Amino acid sequence: MRRGLTALLAAGCTLAALLLSNSPAGAADRHGDFRPPVRPAPHTVVLDGTRLQRASIALHRGDPALTATLARLTAQADGWLTKGPWTVTSKPQTPPGGDKHDYLSQAPYWWPTQPKTADNPWGCPYVQKDGVRNPDVDTITDHDGRGQMFASVYTLSLAWYYTGRAAYAEHAATILRTWFTDPATRMNPNLDHGQIIPCKTDGRAIGIIDFSQQFTDVLDATAILDIGAPGWSRADHQGMQGWYADFTTWLGGTFAAAEADADNNHGTFFDMQLAALQLATGHGDLARQTVLAAEPKRIDSQVAAGGGLPQELARTRSWHYSTFDLVALTRLAQIGRHVGVDLWSYRNPAGASIADAVDFLLPAATGAAAWTYPELEFQRFAASDVVRAAANAGDAKARAAVPLLEEPPGGDLWTLRPATEQLDPISS
């Protein structure tokens, strides 16, 4: 058995080529069944490339459970084929710096206090209403376009990886080029004008979270395309690497310093994004330093003795923000595995770990008990991915809870996409 598996792995690329030559989405065996191709392991930064490869082998062998999950994944990918590409240059507004290639977004929880008039078109001054989203922010289209761009390329690249269907990879490539590298439509590698507050500020470091909460999906998508996807060239790879390098440099500047110093989910997501970018651009040593520094900087300051996250529990959306912060912590732990750091095993001076923070959510995540902290809109499924991540990391309580979790909208994709995602996006 072991010899057969070794031979299958060694022949992965050749086999994939043979399969693809028979069908645009894989091949059929003598009974006419779909036979997805076997892929090499991509050098992903959050996703485990070897797990993706094992899944592709199981799919090729006809694993029924994975085949059903693949049907859900490809249904989502098919929906993206008719959408996009998106570009920051299409927004109706011009950012304060005067360049439409700059990303622009508005603070979601800030609201006007006065009627909008010709003399006061924004309705200034603005006040904050935590957790209550101002619909006016959607008039600036970069934020929504960014979210669709992130989600689409991630889903399309994974669908190509498992099926070999060229259309998925080709559309993902078009979307990435349009947003990041085409001179006419590319985004400048900065977030100088993220989460502006009208009549108050032209951009805040806090706006970096518009990207950090999901940007690792783009890094993993390009890593998947880099293994030889149709429509994706060496020039595409180099263009994205250049953008990543420039953006990493910008993150190290003075504007971003306040976000790096944040002691809640903002700081965790900043570290997660930085470590992922460092790893993606070939600086694994720096990524390791970033992950190690997160032990005292994030786990010590954020996880209480009982596993709760006090900064997030104080919010009006305490359930959402607890799961949200754990998305960043568990993804950071997944990045750590790539650079030899076991973040799951770290315990802070209070004796608490990431796993304890996940276990704190289990009664509500499984439906065994009500969530007793403030929450404007409780979504039980929001915890599903972080529980799966803890279970995979060896947390026995989380493993026992997995069968009791609520399935996310669109179905559970964990077995083909084993990385935590924010499952309740309240930002759009």
CSV table of C-alpha atoms in Angstrom, one decimal:
chain,number,residue,atom,x,y,z
A,1,MET,CA,0.0,0.0,0.0
A,2,ARG,CA,2.8,2.4,1.0
A,3,ARG,CA,4.7,1.6,-2.2
A,4,GLY,CA,1.6,2.3,-4.3
A,5,LEU,CA,1.0,5.6,-2.6
A,6,THR,CA,4.6,6.7,-3.1
A,7,ALA,CA,4.4,5.8,-6.7
A,8,LEU,CA,1.1,7.8,-7.1
A,9,LEU,CA,2.7,10.8,-5.4
A,10,ALA,CA,5.8,10.7,-7.6
A,11,ALA,CA,3.7,10.4,-10.7
A,12,GLY,CA,1.3,13.1,-9.6
A,13,CYS,CA,2.2,15.7,-12.2
A,14,THR,CA,2.4,13.2,-15.1
A,15,LEU,CA,-0.9,11.7,-14.1
A,16,ALA,CA,-2.6,15.1,-13.8
A,17,ALA,CA,-1.4,15.9,-17.4
A,18,LEU,CA,-2.8,12.6,-18.7
A,19,LEU,CA,-6.1,13.2,-17.0
A,20,LEU,CA,-6.4,16.7,-18.2
A,21,SER,CA,-5.6,15.6,-21.8
A,22,ASN,CA,-8.8,13.6,-21.7
A,23,SER,CA,-11.2,16.1,-20.2
A,24,PRO,CA,-11.2,19.8,-19.4
A,25,ALA,CA,-12.1,19.0,-15.8
A,26,GLY,CA,-10.1,15.8,-15.2
A,27,ALA,CA,-11.0,12.4,-16.8
A,28,ALA,CA,-13.4,9.6,-16.8
A,29,ASP,CA,-12.5,6.0,-15.9
A,30,ARG,CA,-13.9,3.0,-17.9
A,31,HIS,CA,-17.2,3.2,-16.1
A,32,GLY,CA,-17.6,6.9,-17.0
A,33,ASP,CA,-17.0,8.2,-13.5
A,34,PHE,CA,-15.3,11.6,-12.9
A,35,ARG,CA,-11.6,11.1,-12.0
A,36,PRO,CA,-10.1,14.4,-10.6
A,37,PRO,CA,-6.4,14.9,-11.2
A,38,VAL,CA,-3.7,14.4,-8.6
A,39,ARG,CA,-1.8,17.6,-7.8
A,40,PRO,CA,1.6,18.4,-6.4
A,41,ALA,CA,1.5,20.1,-3.0
A,42,PRO,CA,1.5,23.9,-3.3
A,43,HIS,CA,3.7,26.1,-1.1
A,44,THR,CA,0.7,27.7,0.7
A,45,VAL,CA,1.1,29.9,3.7
A,46,VAL,CA,-2.0,29.1,5.8
A,47,LEU,CA,-3.4,26.0,4.1
A,48,ASP,CA,-1.4,22.8,4.4
A,49,GLY,CA,-0.3,22.0,0.9
A,50,THR,CA,0.3,18.3,1.8
A,51,ARG,CA,-3.3,18.0,3.0
A,52,LEU,CA,-4.5,19.5,-0.2
A,53,GLN,CA,-2.5,16.9,-2.1
A,54,ARG,CA,-3.8,14.0,0.0
A,55,ALA,CA,-7.4,15.3,-0.7
A,56,SER,CA,-6.7,15.3,-4.4
A,57,ILE,CA,-5.5,11.7,-4.2
A,58,ALA,CA,-8.6,10.7,-2.2
A,59,LEU,CA,-10.8,12.4,-4.8
A,60,HIS,CA,-9.0,10.6,-7.6
A,61,ARG,CA,-9.8,7.4,-5.9
A,62,GLY,CA,-13.5,8.3,-5.6
A,63,ASP,CA,-13.9,9.1,-1.9
A,64,PRO,CA,-17.7,9.7,-1.7
A,65,ALA,CA,-17.6,12.2,1.2
A,66,LEU,CA,-15.0,14.4,-0.5
A,67,THR,CA,-16.8,14.1,-3.8
A,68,ALA,CA,-19.9,15.5,-2.2
A,69,THR,CA,-17.8,18.4,-0.7
A,70,LEU,CA,-16.3,19.0,-4.1
A,71,ALA,CA,-19.7,19.4,-5.6
A,72,ARG,CA,-20.4,22.2,-3.1
A,73,LEU,CA,-17.0,23.9,-3.8
A,74,THR,CA,-17.5,23.8,-7.6
A,75,ALA,CA,-21.0,25.1,-7.3
A,76,GLN,CA,-19.6,28.2,-5.6
A,77,ALA,CA,-16.8,28.4,-8.1
A,78,ASP,CA,-19.3,28.2,-11.0
A,79,GLY,CA,-21.1,31.2,-9.5
A,80,TRP,CA,-17.9,33.2,-9.6
A,81,LEU,CA,-17.2,32.5,-13.2
A,82,THR,CA,-19.8,35.2,-14.3
A,83,LYS,CA,-18.6,37.8,-11.8
A,84,GLY,CA,-15.7,40.2,-11.8
A,85,PRO,CA,-13.1,41.3,-12.3
A,86,TRP,CA,-13.1,44.2,-9.9
A,87,THR,CA,-10.8,47.3,-9.7
A,88,VAL,CA,-10.3,50.2,-7.3
A,89,THR,CA,-10.4,52.5,-10.3
A,90,SER,CA,-14.1,51.9,-10.9
A,91,LYS,CA,-15.3,53.7,-7.7
A,92,PRO,CA,-17.2,57.0,-8.2
A,93,GLN,CA,-15.1,58.8,-5.6
A,94,THR,CA,-11.5,60.0,-5.7
A,95,PRO,CA,-9.5,59.3,-2.6
A,96,PRO,CA,-8.2,62.2,-0.6
A,97,GLY,CA,-4.7,61.7,-2.1
A,98,GLY,CA,-6.1,62.3,-5.6
A,99,ASP,CA,-5.3,58.9,-7.1
A,100,LYS,CA,-8.1,56.5,-7.9
A,101,HIS,CA,-5.6,53.6,-7.7
A,102,ASP,CA,-5.6,54.1,-4.0
A,103,TYR,CA,-8.0,51.9,-2.0
A,104,LEU,CA,-10.8,53.8,-0.2
A,105,SER,CA,-13.3,52.7,2.4
A,106,GLN,CA,-15.4,54.3,5.1
A,107,ALA,CA,-15.6,53.4,8.8
A,108,PRO,CA,-18.6,51.1,9.1
A,109,TYR,CA,-19.7,52.0,12.6
A,110,TRP,CA,-19.6,55.8,12.3
A,111,TRP,CA,-22.9,57.7,11.6
A,112,PRO,CA,-23.8,61.3,10.7
A,113,THR,CA,-25.5,63.3,13.4
A,114,GLN,CA,-27.0,66.0,11.1
A,115,PRO,CA,-29.2,66.0,8.0
A,116,LYS,CA,-27.3,66.0,4.8
A,117,THR,CA,-27.6,69.3,3.0
A,118,ALA,CA,-25.8,71.2,0.3
A,119,ASP,CA,-23.7,72.9,2.9
A,120,ASN,CA,-23.1,69.7,4.9
A,121,PRO,CA,-23.3,66.9,2.3
A,122,TRP,CA,-21.9,64.3,4.7
A,123,GLY,CA,-24.2,65.2,7.7
A,124,CYS,CA,-21.2,65.9,9.9
A,125,PRO,CA,-20.1,65.5,12.7
A,126,TYR,CA,-20.0,61.7,12.9
A,127,VAL,CA,-20.4,59.5,16.0
A,128,GLN,CA,-19.6,55.9,16.6
A,129,LYS,CA,-22.3,53.2,17.1
A,130,ASP,CA,-20.3,50.0,17.8
A,131,GLY,CA,-21.5,47.0,15.8
A,132,VAL,CA,-24.2,49.0,14.0
A,133,ARG,CA,-23.2,49.3,10.3
A,134,ASN,CA,-23.9,52.5,8.4
A,135,PRO,CA,-25.2,51.5,4.9
A,136,ASP,CA,-23.7,54.7,3.5
A,137,VAL,CA,-20.3,52.9,3.5
A,138,ASP,CA,-21.5,50.9,0.5
A,139,THR,CA,-21.4,53.9,-1.8
A,140,ILE,CA,-17.7,53.5,-1.8
A,141,THR,CA,-17.3,50.3,-3.9
A,142,ASP,CA,-13.7,49.3,-3.1
A,143,HIS,CA,-14.7,47.6,0.1
A,144,ASP,CA,-17.3,45.3,-1.4
A,145,GLY,CA,-15.1,44.7,-4.5
A,146,ARG,CA,-12.2,43.8,-2.3
A,147,GLY,CA,-14.3,41.2,-0.5
A,148,GLN,CA,-15.6,39.6,-3.7
A,149,MET,CA,-12.1,39.6,-5.2
A,150,PHE,CA,-10.7,37.8,-2.2
A,151,ALA,CA,-13.4,35.2,-2.0
A,152,SER,CA,-13.6,34.5,-5.7
A,153,VAL,CA,-9.9,33.9,-6.3
A,154,TYR,CA,-9.7,31.6,-3.3
A,155,THR,CA,-12.7,29.5,-4.4
A,156,LEU,CA,-11.7,29.4,-8.0
A,157,SER,CA,-8.1,28.4,-7.4
A,158,LEU,CA,-9.2,25.6,-5.1
A,159,ALA,CA,-11.8,24.4,-7.6
A,160,TRP,CA,-9.1,24.3,-10.3
A,161,TYR,CA,-6.7,22.4,-8.0
A,162,TYR,CA,-9.2,19.7,-7.4
A,163,THR,CA,-10.9,19.5,-10.8
A,164,GLY,CA,-8.4,20.7,-13.4
A,165,ARG,CA,-11.0,22.8,-15.1
A,166,ALA,CA,-9.0,25.5,-16.9
A,167,ALA,CA,-11.9,28.1,-16.7
A,168,TYR,CA,-11.5,28.3,-12.9
A,169,ALA,CA,-7.8,29.1,-13.0
A,170,GLU,CA,-8.1,31.5,-16.0
A,171,HIS,CA,-10.8,33.6,-14.4
A,172,ALA,CA,-8.9,33.7,-11.1
A,173,ALA,CA,-5.8,34.9,-13.0
A,174,THR,CA,-7.9,37.7,-14.7
A,175,ILE,CA,-9.3,38.8,-11.4
A,176,LEU,CA,-5.9,39.0,-9.8
A,177,ARG,CA,-4.2,40.8,-12.7
A,178,THR,CA,-7.0,43.4,-12.8
A,179,TRP,CA,-6.8,44.2,-9.1
A,180,PHE,CA,-3.1,43.9,-8.5
A,181,THR,CA,-0.9,44.2,-11.5
A,182,ASP,CA,-2.5,45.7,-14.6
A,183,PRO,CA,-1.2,49.3,-14.8
A,184,ALA,CA,-4.6,50.6,-15.9
A,185,THR,CA,-6.5,49.1,-13.0
A,186,ARG,CA,-4.1,48.0,-10.3
A,187,MET,CA,-4.4,49.0,-6.7
A,188,ASN,CA,-1.5,50.9,-5.2
A,189,PRO,CA,0.1,48.8,-2.5
A,190,ASN,CA,-1.1,50.9,0.5
A,191,LEU,CA,-4.1,51.4,2.6
A,192,ASP,CA,-3.6,55.1,3.3
A,193,HIS,CA,-7.3,55.8,2.9
A,194,GLY,CA,-8.9,52.8,4.7
A,195,GLN,CA,-11.9,53.5,6.9
A,196,ILE,CA,-12.0,57.2,6.6
A,197,ILE,CA,-14.4,59.1,8.8
A,198,PRO,CA,-16.0,62.0,6.9
A,199,CYS,CA,-15.0,65.5,8.1
A,200,LYS,CA,-12.7,63.8,10.7
A,201,THR,CA,-9.9,61.8,9.1
A,202,ASP,CA,-8.7,60.9,5.6
A,203,GLY,CA,-7.6,57.4,6.6
A,204,ARG,CA,-6.8,55.3,9.7
A,205,ALA,CA,-4.4,52.5,10.5
A,206,ILE,CA,-7.5,50.6,11.8
A,207,GLY,CA,-8.5,50.4,8.1
A,208,ILE,CA,-5.7,47.8,7.5
A,209,ILE,CA,-8.1,45.2,8.8
A,210,ASP,CA,-10.1,45.6,5.5
A,211,PHE,CA,-7.3,43.6,4.0
A,212,SER,CA,-5.7,41.6,6.9
A,213,GLN,CA,-8.9,39.8,7.8
A,214,GLN,CA,-8.8,37.9,4.5
A,215,PHE,CA,-5.7,38.7,2.5
A,216,THR,CA,-4.1,35.3,3.3
A,217,ASP,CA,-6.7,33.8,1.0
A,218,VAL,CA,-5.1,35.7,-1.9
A,219,LEU,CA,-1.6,34.5,-0.9
A,220,ASP,CA,-2.8,30.9,-0.8
A,221,ALA,CA,-4.7,31.3,-4.1
A,222,THR,CA,-1.6,32.5,-5.9
A,223,ALA,CA,0.5,29.7,-4.4
A,224,ILE,CA,-2.0,27.2,-5.8
A,225,LEU,CA,-1.9,28.8,-9.2
A,226,ASP,CA,1.9,28.8,-9.1
A,227,ILE,CA,2.0,25.0,-9.5
A,228,GLY,CA,1.2,25.4,-13.2
A,229,ALA,CA,-2.3,26.6,-13.6
A,230,PRO,CA,-3.5,27.5,-17.1
A,231,GLY,CA,-3.6,31.2,-17.8
A,232,TRP,CA,-1.1,31.9,-15.0
A,233,SER,CA,2.4,32.8,-16.1
A,234,ARG,CA,5.8,33.4,-14.6
A,235,ALA,CA,5.2,37.1,-15.2
A,236,ASP,CA,2.0,36.9,-13.2
A,237,HIS,CA,3.8,35.3,-10.3
A,238,GLN,CA,6.6,37.9,-10.4
A,239,GLY,CA,4.0,40.7,-10.6
A,240,MET,CA,2.2,39.5,-7.5
A,241,GLN,CA,5.5,38.9,-5.7
A,242,GLY,CA,6.4,42.5,-6.4
A,243,TRP,CA,3.1,43.8,-5.1
A,244,TYR,CA,3.4,41.6,-1.9
A,245,ALA,CA,6.9,43.0,-1.3
A,246,ASP,CA,5.8,46.6,-1.7
A,247,PHE,CA,2.8,46.1,0.5
A,248,THR,CA,5.0,44.4,3.2
A,249,THR,CA,7.3,47.4,3.1
A,250,TRP,CA,4.3,49.8,3.5
A,251,LEU,CA,3.1,47.7,6.5
A,252,GLY,CA,6.4,48.4,8.2
A,253,GLY,CA,6.0,52.2,7.9
A,254,THR,CA,4.8,54.7,10.5
A,255,PHE,CA,1.1,54.8,9.2
A,256,ALA,CA,0.6,51.1,10.1
A,257,ALA,CA,2.3,51.2,13.5
A,258,ALA,CA,-0.9,51.8,15.5
A,259,GLU,CA,-2.5,48.7,14.0
A,260,ALA,CA,0.6,46.6,14.8
A,261,ASP,CA,0.3,47.8,18.4
A,262,ALA,CA,-3.4,47.1,18.8
A,263,ASP,CA,-4.1,44.7,21.7
A,264,ASN,CA,-7.3,43.2,20.3
A,265,ASN,CA,-8.3,41.4,17.0
A,266,HIS,CA,-6.8,44.2,15.0
A,267,GLY,CA,-3.3,43.4,16.3
A,268,THR,CA,-3.7,39.7,15.9
A,269,PHE,CA,-4.8,40.1,12.2
A,270,PHE,CA,-1.9,42.4,11.6
A,271,ASP,CA,0.6,39.8,12.8
A,272,MET,CA,-1.2,37.1,10.8
A,273,GLN,CA,-1.1,39.1,7.6
A,274,LEU,CA,2.5,40.2,8.1
A,275,ALA,CA,3.8,36.6,8.9
A,276,ALA,CA,1.9,35.3,5.9
A,277,LEU,CA,3.4,37.9,3.6
A,278,GLN,CA,6.9,37.3,4.9
A,279,LEU,CA,6.5,33.5,4.3
A,280,ALA,CA,5.0,34.1,0.8
A,281,THR,CA,7.9,36.3,-0.2
A,282,GLY,CA,10.6,33.9,0.9
A,283,HIS,CA,11.4,35.3,4.3
A,284,GLY,CA,10.5,32.3,6.5
A,285,ASP,CA,13.0,33.4,9.2
A,286,LEU,CA,11.1,36.7,9.6
A,287,ALA,CA,7.7,34.9,9.6
A,288,ARG,CA,9.0,32.7,12.4
A,289,GLN,CA,10.0,35.8,14.4
A,290,THR,CA,6.6,37.3,13.9
A,291,VAL,CA,4.8,34.2,15.0
A,292,LEU,CA,7.0,33.7,18.1
A,293,ALA,CA,6.5,37.4,19.1
A,294,ALA,CA,2.8,36.8,19.0
A,295,GLU,CA,3.0,34.5,22.0
A,296,PRO,CA,3.6,37.3,24.5
A,297,LYS,CA,2.2,40.0,22.4
A,298,ARG,CA,-1.2,38.4,21.5
A,299,ILE,CA,-1.9,35.4,23.6
A,300,ASP,CA,-0.6,36.9,26.9
A,301,SER,CA,-2.6,40.1,26.5
A,302,GLN,CA,-5.8,38.7,25.0
A,303,VAL,CA,-6.6,35.3,26.4
A,304,ALA,CA,-7.9,35.3,30.0
A,305,ALA,CA,-7.5,32.4,32.5
A,306,GLY,CA,-10.8,30.9,31.6
A,307,GLY,CA,-10.3,31.1,27.9
A,308,GLY,CA,-12.4,34.2,27.3
A,309,LEU,CA,-11.2,37.1,25.2
A,310,PRO,CA,-12.0,40.2,27.4
A,311,GLN,CA,-11.5,42.8,24.7
A,312,GLU,CA,-13.9,41.0,22.4
A,313,LEU,CA,-16.4,40.1,25.1
A,314,ALA,CA,-16.9,43.7,25.8
A,315,ARG,CA,-18.2,44.5,22.3
A,316,THR,CA,-21.8,44.7,21.3
A,317,ARG,CA,-21.0,41.8,18.9
A,318,SER,CA,-19.1,39.7,21.4
A,319,TRP,CA,-19.8,36.4,19.7
A,320,HIS,CA,-18.8,37.6,16.3
A,321,TYR,CA,-15.6,39.3,17.6
A,322,SER,CA,-14.6,36.4,19.7
A,323,THR,CA,-14.8,34.0,16.7
A,324,PHE,CA,-13.2,36.8,14.6
A,325,ASP,CA,-10.1,37.1,16.8
A,326,LEU,CA,-9.8,33.3,16.9
A,327,VAL,CA,-9.8,33.2,13.1
A,328,ALA,CA,-6.7,35.3,13.2
A,329,LEU,CA,-5.1,33.3,16.1
A,330,THR,CA,-5.8,29.9,14.5
A,331,ARG,CA,-4.6,31.0,11.1
A,332,LEU,CA,-1.5,32.4,12.7
A,333,ALA,CA,-1.0,29.0,14.3
A,334,GLN,CA,-1.3,27.4,10.9
A,335,ILE,CA,1.3,29.7,9.5
A,336,GLY,CA,3.5,28.8,12.5
A,337,ARG,CA,3.4,25.1,11.6
A,338,HIS,CA,5.1,26.1,8.3
A,339,VAL,CA,8.0,27.8,10.1
A,340,GLY,CA,8.4,25.3,13.0
A,341,VAL,CA,6.4,27.1,15.7
A,342,ASP,CA,3.7,25.2,17.6
A,343,LEU,CA,1.5,28.2,18.7
A,344,TRP,CA,-1.2,25.8,20.0
A,345,SER,CA,1.1,24.5,22.8
A,346,TYR,CA,1.9,28.0,24.2
A,347,ARG,CA,0.4,28.9,27.5
A,348,ASN,CA,0.4,32.4,28.8
A,349,PRO,CA,1.1,33.4,32.4
A,350,ALA,CA,-2.5,32.9,33.2
A,351,GLY,CA,-2.2,29.3,32.0
A,352,ALA,CA,-4.4,29.9,29.0
A,353,SER,CA,-3.9,28.8,25.4
A,354,ILE,CA,-5.5,29.3,22.0
A,355,ALA,CA,-7.3,26.0,22.5
A,356,ASP,CA,-8.7,27.3,25.8
A,357,ALA,CA,-10.1,30.3,23.9
A,358,VAL,CA,-11.8,27.9,21.5
A,359,ASP,CA,-13.1,25.7,24.3
A,360,PHE,CA,-14.7,28.8,25.9
A,361,LEU,CA,-17.0,29.0,22.9
A,362,LEU,CA,-18.0,25.3,22.7
A,363,PRO,CA,-21.2,25.4,24.8
A,364,ALA,CA,-22.7,28.0,22.5
A,365,ALA,CA,-21.1,26.6,19.4
A,366,THR,CA,-22.7,23.2,19.9
A,367,GLY,CA,-26.1,24.6,21.1
A,368,ALA,CA,-25.6,23.1,24.6
A,369,ALA,CA,-25.9,26.5,26.3
A,370,ALA,CA,-26.9,30.1,25.4
A,371,TRP,CA,-24.3,32.8,24.8
A,372,THR,CA,-24.6,35.1,27.7
A,373,TYR,CA,-22.6,38.1,26.5
A,374,PRO,CA,-23.8,41.0,24.4
A,375,GLU,CA,-24.6,40.0,20.8
A,376,LEU,CA,-26.7,41.9,18.3
A,377,GLU,CA,-27.1,38.9,16.0
A,378,PHE,CA,-26.0,35.5,17.2
A,379,GLN,CA,-24.8,33.1,14.5
A,380,ARG,CA,-23.9,29.8,15.9
A,381,PHE,CA,-22.1,28.6,12.8
A,382,ALA,CA,-19.6,31.4,13.1
A,383,ALA,CA,-17.5,29.2,15.4
A,384,SER,CA,-17.5,26.1,13.3
A,385,ASP,CA,-14.1,26.7,11.5
A,386,VAL,CA,-12.2,27.7,14.6
A,387,VAL,CA,-13.5,24.6,16.4
A,388,ARG,CA,-12.4,22.4,13.4
A,389,ALA,CA,-9.0,24.0,13.6
A,390,ALA,CA,-8.6,23.3,17.3
A,391,ALA,CA,-9.8,19.7,16.7
A,392,ASN,CA,-7.2,19.3,14.0
A,393,ALA,CA,-4.5,20.6,16.4
A,394,GLY,CA,-5.4,17.9,19.0
A,395,ASP,CA,-7.9,19.6,21.3
A,396,ALA,CA,-10.0,16.7,22.5
A,397,LYS,CA,-12.9,18.9,23.6
A,398,ALA,CA,-13.1,20.5,20.2
A,399,ARG,CA,-12.9,17.1,18.5
A,400,ALA,CA,-15.9,15.9,20.4
A,401,ALA,CA,-17.8,19.0,19.5
A,402,VAL,CA,-17.3,18.7,15.7
A,403,PRO,CA,-20.4,16.5,15.1
A,404,LEU,CA,-22.5,19.0,17.0
A,405,LEU,CA,-21.5,22.1,15.0
A,406,GLU,CA,-23.9,24.1,12.9
A,407,GLU,CA,-23.1,23.8,9.2
A,408,PRO,CA,-22.1,27.2,7.7
A,409,PRO,CA,-24.2,28.7,4.8
A,410,GLY,CA,-23.1,27.0,1.6
A,411,GLY,CA,-22.0,23.9,3.4
A,412,ASP,CA,-19.0,22.7,5.3
A,413,LEU,CA,-15.9,22.9,3.0
A,414,TRP,CA,-13.3,22.1,5.7
A,415,THR,CA,-12.0,18.8,4.3
A,416,LEU,CA,-11.1,20.5,1.0
A,417,ARG,CA,-10.3,23.9,2.5
A,418,PRO,CA,-8.7,23.1,5.9
A,419,ALA,CA,-8.1,26.7,7.1
A,420,THR,CA,-10.2,28.9,9.3
A,421,GLU,CA,-12.5,31.4,7.6
A,422,GLN,CA,-14.7,34.2,8.9
A,423,LEU,CA,-18.0,32.6,8.4
A,424,ASP,CA,-20.3,35.4,9.5
A,425,PRO,CA,-19.1,38.5,7.5
A,426,ILE,CA,-21.0,41.4,9.1
A,427,SER,CA,-19.0,43.9,7.2
A,428,SER,CA,-21.0,43.5,4.0
